[in-house]
Structures are given as structure tokens and as C-alpha cells.
């Protein structure tokens, strides 16, 4: 009776409690989440307009750099499409990204890694998908970094991505990894995802056709959000 | 200055029509927001300035919408009783008339807020209006509520919950979700009480008062 969002497949996502990722132990609910159909409260969400974006918002190489300067590291483009589970493009969708610099260091006062800051790299960017769900940003490839979990755990190179769809039910944060990185398969955070098949969907592919010669390599990363069911049998008047 | 929020008509049915028998994709699997989520979502809060004019979600009231002004305060508390200082809390709610921004909601009310929590206490604060009642899928009115989404290091998939108002007893008693909860003894974990001028809504990830989270 509603055109609600499809249920989340919780066997596909990481469970809340994943002891090899130690911080999850004290931060994972013990009770099961209570299932409920989405209502307008979850089927609507904030809408962001392209007019809020600054010209350099999706260029992490220059958006924090001093005038005329650029961040250090392998220059890359990340391009992709945001679609829903039914393959429909999701236009006007805000993506926010953050990452370590090319040496694996974050610009954060609680960061303890000895690799140095890059004075011309802030580590955040954002963009909004176009009519076809397409997005792109330019950055430097982040370095891997060690982190306090086991005595010698390292994160593979990754970019964090926050995605808004059209409904609050679609809200998602995930991470993008890089094709060919052997560290992906040794990471306890990646390992919270139950299946290799699901992990593979977070691995961006090198896209040689998209590279800019003598400038930047291109990685392709498509994102899928929950879909909204469409059937003649459940049309209803929305609360307009 | 670029407006932090520009709700416009977000019609989900404006997407190209789907082929009902077409290919299916799996939702991208979630990964923790990690300890540095504030770099991406509230960089100015961290002192990463000059990239964005201001952090998104800082102001829910941008004009003079109708409705009772309220403050919501709370913390996200782990299983050892400590308040998280690296969480990101987002809220989404209807205006005083029960309408959402982008769907006929009040001018000057974004309906969406985001907080990194206080640097030293982890306490989040939202200055907003008390929401009106929103219809459930079957048309029955829901009790006034604010939808919460919580991410942090150690949280593998963002947690959805709802804040209801303890002083809305009649509406709560007929709310389609609250009344369906099997363990009624846990319902108070969703009720914010007014304390010293603010509604307090502490979110317990574990323990005796573990908050109800929704698979919604
Ligand atoms: Fe990271």
C-alpha cells in the first residue's frame, strides 16, 4: 500500500558486532533493530542544489591549497554514477568525500600517524550528481595508514564517501577502495562485510579510457542506493 | 554566500520510468564513518576552513517558520557509559504543520540538521521547531517525532532511530510504530523529556537503556 523503499538486505551489509574491528564491540546495539515500513519521514529527505557548490568543491588538489599551489601525490579523477537498486540514476544527490593525504595522514588533531601533513591538502570535497546520476571529483590517491586495532593493522588506500539520496532511508556512508590493492583483503574494517562479492562492489576500477593524458588517472566508482518500489498497485497520494 | 540548504521540489517519481523486469543491483555495502568523519562532513568545526563557507546542517531554522521553538540536546553513549566524541548525528523532521521541506514545508525551515557533538562533552544540540503529525503509510497520523541517523567509528551501518516527545502522551498512545513495539518496556528509550528548557534525548548504543533502533 505504499511506494516505500525496499528493505535493506542486512545479510549484505556488515553486522553491528564485528569483534575483529574492536571498536564495534562497545558501540554495537545488542537488540535487533525493529523492522517497520518506511513512511514520509524516511521517504523524504533534504535536497541540495548545485548552487550551493563552490567552483573547487570537487577538486581536493586545489580546494585547500595556497594560491598557485597543489596537493602532492598521484593525481586521480574519480568518476561514477549513483543509481538505485532498480538501475535508475539518482540525480541531484549530494556526495561528500574525505581522505588521508598521499602519505596516509589525515588533517585531524587526534591523528597519531607520523607521516607528515601536506600544507596544501585539506582532505574533503563534495559534488552533486547531474541529471544522469553522474559525478566526478579530482584528488590525489590517498596513502595506506596504520591504525590502532590489532598491533599491526593497516587500512588499504581508501576514500570515505557520504551519500544522500532522495529519502532519509537511503542515507549511506561507505568507503571506496582501489583495484589491485592487496591490503584490501587484510583489513578488519573491510572484513566486516560478509561476502567477497559485496566487497568487490566497493573496489573502484582503473578506467584507462577516462584518464587525462600527462595529467591524471581515472578510477570508476558506481554507487547503488536503496530503491523505491514502483507498482500500479500501491500508488497513493503523497502528503503534498 | 551560498545558502547551506536549498530545499526544492524533490519528487522521487521524477526519475525515468523503470523497467520492472530490468536488472537489479545490490545496495553499496556500508562501511564505518571512521574517526575522521568530521573532516568530510563538518570541516569548519575541525578548523579546516576556507573550503566550504560553513558546515552543512548547522542551522535548521533559516527564516521565521510557524511553530514552537525547541532545543534538542543529547549524547550518544557506548556500552562502557562513555559519550562518543567522534559521532555525527543527523536529524530530519517535518515542520509544525507536519509537512517536509521540499514537499510543501514551511518557508525558512530546512527540517534537516547535522551535529558533530561538542568537542569536549560530545553533546549534540539542535535548535528547531516542534514537528507536527505526519501520516503513516495507511493514512493514520503518527505522533510527532524527529528521525535520527547516527554514524561513528565502530558503527558499521548508520543507525536509524526516532525521537518522540514524552509530553505527547495521547498522540504517542496511538502512534502506529510505538504501539507495535513488542517490548513496550523499551519505548521510554525513544521519549525525550523536557529538562531545563531543552528536550533531552540520550542515545544508548548498549546496556540497560539501549535505545530502540529501526530497520526502516
Ligand atoms: Fe579512513
Tab-separated table of N, CA and C in Angstrom, chain A residues 53-143:
chain	number	residue	atom	x	y	z
A	53	UNK	N	27.281	24.798	-4.350
A	53	UNK	CA	28.650	24.320	-4.531
A	53	UNK	C	29.584	25.448	-4.955
A	54	UNK	N	30.770	25.445	-4.384
A	54	UNK	CA	31.820	26.331	-4.855
A	54	UNK	C	32.550	25.686	-6.020
A	55	UNK	N	33.263	26.513	-6.790
A	55	UNK	CA	33.900	26.018	-8.009
A	55	UNK	C	34.938	24.933	-7.730
A	56	UNK	N	35.556	24.960	-6.551
A	56	UNK	CA	36.605	23.985	-6.262
A	56	UNK	C	36.144	22.881	-5.309
A	57	UNK	N	34.865	22.846	-5.025
A	57	UNK	CA	34.402	21.873	-4.025
A	57	UNK	C	34.787	20.445	-4.378
A	58	UNK	N	34.791	20.110	-5.667
A	58	UNK	CA	35.093	18.725	-6.040
A	58	UNK	C	36.533	18.555	-6.529
A	59	UNK	N	37.386	19.497	-6.133
A	59	UNK	CA	38.795	19.396	-6.520
A	59	UNK	C	39.678	19.440	-5.279
A	60	UNK	N	39.966	18.279	-4.725
A	60	UNK	CA	40.741	18.223	-3.475
A	60	UNK	C	42.207	18.598	-3.695
A	61	UNK	N	42.609	18.632	-4.965
A	61	UNK	CA	44.003	19.021	-5.248
A	61	UNK	C	44.207	20.516	-4.991
A	62	UNK	N	43.166	21.303	-5.195
A	62	UNK	CA	43.333	22.756	-5.025
A	62	UNK	C	42.415	23.385	-3.982
A	63	UNK	N	41.390	22.668	-3.495
A	63	UNK	CA	40.394	23.394	-2.681
A	63	UNK	C	40.901	23.828	-1.304
A	64	UNK	N	42.051	23.342	-0.906
A	64	UNK	CA	42.630	23.794	0.368
A	64	UNK	C	44.006	24.429	0.138
A	65	UNK	N	44.488	24.344	-1.090
A	65	UNK	CA	45.863	24.750	-1.378
A	65	UNK	C	46.003	26.273	-1.406
A	66	UNK	N	47.202	26.734	-1.080
A	66	UNK	CA	47.506	28.153	-1.232
A	66	UNK	C	47.414	28.511	-2.718
A	67	UNK	N	47.159	29.787	-3.002
A	67	UNK	CA	47.032	30.183	-4.408
A	67	UNK	C	48.252	29.730	-5.216
A	68	UNK	N	47.986	29.084	-6.323
A	68	UNK	CA	49.063	28.617	-7.191
A	68	UNK	C	49.702	27.308	-6.779
A	69	UNK	N	49.319	26.792	-5.606
A	69	UNK	CA	49.889	25.536	-5.117
A	69	UNK	C	48.930	24.374	-5.387
A	70	UNK	N	49.462	23.156	-5.233
A	70	UNK	CA	48.645	21.962	-5.413
A	70	UNK	C	49.062	20.910	-4.396
A	71	UNK	N	48.131	20.014	-4.064
A	71	UNK	CA	48.447	18.900	-3.165
A	71	UNK	C	49.439	17.965	-3.839
A	72	UNK	N	50.272	17.313	-3.007
A	72	UNK	CA	51.266	16.363	-3.511
A	72	UNK	C	50.665	14.962	-3.565
A	73	UNK	N	50.989	14.228	-4.638
A	73	UNK	CA	50.563	12.831	-4.720
A	73	UNK	C	50.105	12.468	-6.106
A	74	UNK	N	49.849	11.167	-6.318
A	74	UNK	CA	49.380	10.722	-7.636
A	74	UNK	C	48.019	11.331	-7.949
A	75	UNK	N	47.938	12.039	-9.034
A	75	UNK	CA	46.710	12.761	-9.382
A	75	UNK	C	45.691	11.795	-9.980
A	76	UNK	N	44.482	11.813	-9.429
A	76	UNK	CA	43.441	10.922	-9.960
A	76	UNK	C	42.112	11.656	-10.103
A	77	UNK	N	41.326	11.153	-11.035
A	77	UNK	CA	39.918	11.511	-11.135
A	77	UNK	C	39.135	10.330	-10.593
A	78	UNK	N	38.060	10.611	-9.886
A	78	UNK	CA	37.128	9.550	-9.529
A	78	UNK	C	35.804	9.912	-10.181
A	79	UNK	N	35.307	8.996	-10.983
A	79	UNK	CA	34.056	9.231	-11.708
A	79	UNK	C	33.120	8.063	-11.474
A	80	UNK	N	31.841	8.334	-11.526
A	80	UNK	CA	30.906	7.225	-11.387
A	80	UNK	C	29.476	7.700	-11.493
A	81	UNK	N	28.608	6.773	-11.231
A	81	UNK	CA	27.196	7.030	-11.337
A	81	UNK	C	26.553	6.593	-10.030
A	82	UNK	N	25.577	7.364	-9.566
A	82	UNK	CA	24.756	6.909	-8.451
A	82	UNK	C	23.443	6.421	-9.044
A	83	UNK	N	23.101	5.190	-8.738
A	83	UNK	CA	21.861	4.587	-9.239
A	83	UNK	C	21.163	3.937	-8.062
A	84	UNK	N	19.910	3.513	-8.284
A	84	UNK	CA	19.237	2.779	-7.214
A	84	UNK	C	19.232	1.291	-7.546
A	85	UNK	N	18.614	0.513	-6.685
A	85	UNK	CA	18.661	-0.950	-6.872
A	85	UNK	C	17.959	-1.414	-8.142
A	86	UNK	N	17.131	-0.520	-8.713
A	86	UNK	CA	16.460	-0.864	-9.958
A	86	UNK	C	17.215	-0.322	-11.172
A	87	UNK	N	18.408	0.221	-10.919
A	87	UNK	CA	19.217	0.722	-12.022
A	87	UNK	C	18.851	2.127	-12.464
A	88	UNK	N	17.916	2.774	-11.783
A	88	UNK	CA	17.563	4.154	-12.150
A	88	UNK	C	18.631	5.103	-11.650
A	89	UNK	N	19.057	6.050	-12.486
A	89	UNK	CA	20.019	7.032	-11.995
A	89	UNK	C	19.422	7.862	-10.866
A	90	UNK	N	20.257	8.288	-9.937
A	90	UNK	CA	19.800	9.154	-8.846
A	90	UNK	C	20.427	10.536	-9.056
A	91	UNK	N	19.674	11.448	-9.672
A	91	UNK	CA	20.195	12.793	-9.911
A	91	UNK	C	20.126	13.648	-8.649
A	92	UNK	N	20.845	14.765	-8.630
A	92	UNK	CA	20.769	15.763	-7.554
A	92	UNK	C	21.066	15.152	-6.195
A	93	UNK	N	22.086	14.345	-6.151
A	93	UNK	CA	22.401	13.591	-4.950
A	93	UNK	C	23.746	14.104	-4.432
A	94	UNK	N	23.763	14.557	-3.182
A	94	UNK	CA	24.999	15.125	-2.612
A	94	UNK	C	25.952	14.015	-2.160
A	95	UNK	N	27.190	14.109	-2.644
A	95	UNK	CA	28.263	13.224	-2.189
A	95	UNK	C	29.291	14.062	-1.454
A	96	UNK	N	29.676	13.621	-0.268
A	96	UNK	CA	30.770	14.261	0.459
A	96	UNK	C	31.865	13.212	0.628
A	97	UNK	N	33.104	13.608	0.344
A	97	UNK	CA	34.215	12.652	0.445
A	97	UNK	C	35.279	13.205	1.390
A	98	UNK	N	35.992	12.301	2.052
A	98	UNK	CA	37.147	12.707	2.862
A	98	UNK	C	38.185	11.595	2.825
A	99	UNK	N	39.425	11.991	3.022
A	99	UNK	CA	40.501	11.012	2.849
A	99	UNK	C	41.793	11.526	3.478
A	100	UNK	N	42.730	10.582	3.654
A	100	UNK	CA	44.089	10.927	4.071
A	100	UNK	C	44.843	11.508	2.870
A	101	UNK	N	45.954	12.154	3.134
A	101	UNK	CA	46.779	12.655	2.031
A	101	UNK	C	47.582	11.505	1.413
A	102	UNK	N	48.440	11.843	0.471
A	102	UNK	CA	49.147	10.791	-0.265
A	102	UNK	C	50.071	9.984	0.640
A	103	UNK	N	50.440	10.547	1.791
A	103	UNK	CA	51.288	9.832	2.746
A	103	UNK	C	50.491	9.039	3.770
A	104	UNK	N	49.174	9.093	3.694
A	104	UNK	CA	48.345	8.342	4.638
A	104	UNK	C	48.015	9.102	5.903
A	105	UNK	N	48.146	10.409	5.879
A	105	UNK	CA	47.924	11.232	7.072
A	105	UNK	C	46.659	12.078	6.908
A	106	UNK	N	45.823	12.066	7.941
A	106	UNK	CA	44.612	12.897	7.957
A	106	UNK	C	44.896	14.229	8.632
A	107	UNK	N	44.191	15.232	8.207
A	107	UNK	CA	44.285	16.542	8.861
A	107	UNK	C	43.328	16.560	10.051
A	108	UNK	N	43.766	15.998	11.167
A	108	UNK	CA	42.890	15.850	12.338
A	108	UNK	C	43.771	15.802	13.579
A	109	UNK	N	43.338	16.514	14.623
A	109	UNK	CA	44.229	16.610	15.787
A	109	UNK	C	44.363	15.293	16.540
A	110	UNK	N	43.425	14.359	16.344
A	110	UNK	CA	43.540	13.069	17.035
A	110	UNK	C	44.324	12.046	16.222
A	111	UNK	N	44.822	12.455	15.069
A	111	UNK	CA	45.553	11.544	14.187
A	111	UNK	C	46.966	11.360	14.715
A	112	UNK	N	47.386	10.098	14.893
A	112	UNK	CA	48.683	9.852	15.514
A	112	UNK	C	49.776	9.350	14.594
A	113	UNK	N	49.484	9.202	13.310
A	113	UNK	CA	50.472	8.634	12.386
A	113	UNK	C	51.578	9.654	12.139
A	114	UNK	N	52.831	9.149	12.056
A	114	UNK	CA	53.949	10.088	11.950
A	114	UNK	C	54.139	10.661	10.550
A	115	UNK	N	53.457	10.128	9.555
A	115	UNK	CA	53.576	10.710	8.211
A	115	UNK	C	53.149	12.181	8.256
A	116	UNK	N	53.797	13.033	7.465
A	116	UNK	CA	53.545	14.470	7.594
A	116	UNK	C	52.265	14.943	6.911
A	117	UNK	N	51.760	16.064	7.419
A	117	UNK	CA	50.678	16.767	6.737
A	117	UNK	C	51.207	17.363	5.435
A	118	UNK	N	50.315	17.513	4.483
A	118	UNK	CA	50.618	18.266	3.272
A	118	UNK	C	49.939	19.625	3.456
A	119	UNK	N	50.715	20.717	3.505
A	119	UNK	CA	50.095	22.022	3.785
A	119	UNK	C	49.055	22.428	2.741
A	120	UNK	N	49.087	21.777	1.578
A	120	UNK	CA	48.147	22.134	0.512
A	120	UNK	C	47.026	21.117	0.334
A	121	UNK	N	46.833	20.284	1.346
A	121	UNK	CA	45.777	19.271	1.236
A	121	UNK	C	44.907	19.272	2.481
A	122	UNK	N	43.600	19.576	2.295
A	122	UNK	CA	42.658	19.581	3.410
A	122	UNK	C	42.050	18.206	3.640
A	123	UNK	N	41.645	17.568	2.540
A	123	UNK	CA	41.141	16.202	2.647
A	123	UNK	C	39.646	16.051	2.545
A	124	UNK	N	38.923	17.133	2.165
A	124	UNK	CA	37.477	16.992	1.980
A	124	UNK	C	37.047	17.573	0.641
A	125	UNK	N	35.962	17.044	0.121
A	125	UNK	CA	35.392	17.555	-1.129
A	125	UNK	C	33.947	17.118	-1.242
A	126	UNK	N	33.236	17.737	-2.173
A	126	UNK	CA	31.838	17.343	-2.358
A	126	UNK	C	31.381	17.648	-3.772
A	127	UNK	N	30.352	16.940	-4.196
A	127	UNK	CA	29.766	17.182	-5.505
A	127	UNK	C	28.317	16.704	-5.474
A	128	UNK	N	27.583	17.081	-6.508
A	128	UNK	CA	26.172	16.700	-6.613
A	128	UNK	C	25.985	16.035	-7.972
A	129	UNK	N	25.296	14.904	-7.993
A	129	UNK	CA	25.134	14.196	-9.265
A	129	UNK	C	24.288	15.003	-10.245
A	130	UNK	N	24.573	14.799	-11.532
A	130	UNK	CA	23.818	15.515	-12.557
A	130	UNK	C	22.519	14.760	-12.889
A	131	UNK	N	21.859	15.178	-13.954
A	131	UNK	CA	20.566	14.580	-14.334
A	131	UNK	C	20.654	13.064	-14.523
A	132	UNK	N	21.843	12.594	-14.904
A	132	UNK	CA	22.010	11.164	-15.177
A	132	UNK	C	22.658	10.403	-14.025
A	133	UNK	N	22.765	11.068	-12.884
A	133	UNK	CA	23.370	10.407	-11.725
A	133	UNK	C	24.888	10.401	-11.761
A	134	UNK	N	25.476	11.120	-12.720
A	134	UNK	CA	26.934	11.125	-12.880
A	134	UNK	C	27.584	12.102	-11.901
A	135	UNK	N	28.754	11.715	-11.398
A	135	UNK	CA	29.524	12.624	-10.542
A	135	UNK	C	30.988	12.471	-10.868
A	136	UNK	N	31.787	13.440	-10.484
A	136	UNK	CA	33.234	13.265	-10.542
A	136	UNK	C	33.905	14.209	-9.559
A	137	UNK	N	35.066	13.789	-9.085
A	137	UNK	CA	35.917	14.705	-8.347
A	137	UNK	C	37.365	14.380	-8.657
A	138	UNK	N	38.233	15.354	-8.345
A	138	UNK	CA	39.661	15.185	-8.598
A	138	UNK	C	40.389	15.247	-7.265
A	139	UNK	N	41.372	14.375	-7.115
A	139	UNK	CA	42.089	14.357	-5.843
A	139	UNK	C	43.468	13.733	-6.053
A	140	UNK	N	44.186	13.508	-4.962
A	140	UNK	CA	45.390	12.682	-5.023
A	140	UNK	C	45.043	11.335	-4.409
A	141	UNK	N	45.707	10.302	-4.888
A	141	UNK	CA	45.433	8.975	-4.346
A	141	UNK	C	45.917	8.928	-2.904
A	142	UNK	N	45.021	8.568	-1.962
A	142	UNK	CA	45.436	8.545	-0.556
A	142	UNK	C	46.393	7.402	-0.283
A	143	UNK	N	47.248	7.584	0.698
A	143	UNK	CA	48.158	6.517	1.106
A	143	UNK	C	47.481	5.572	2.087
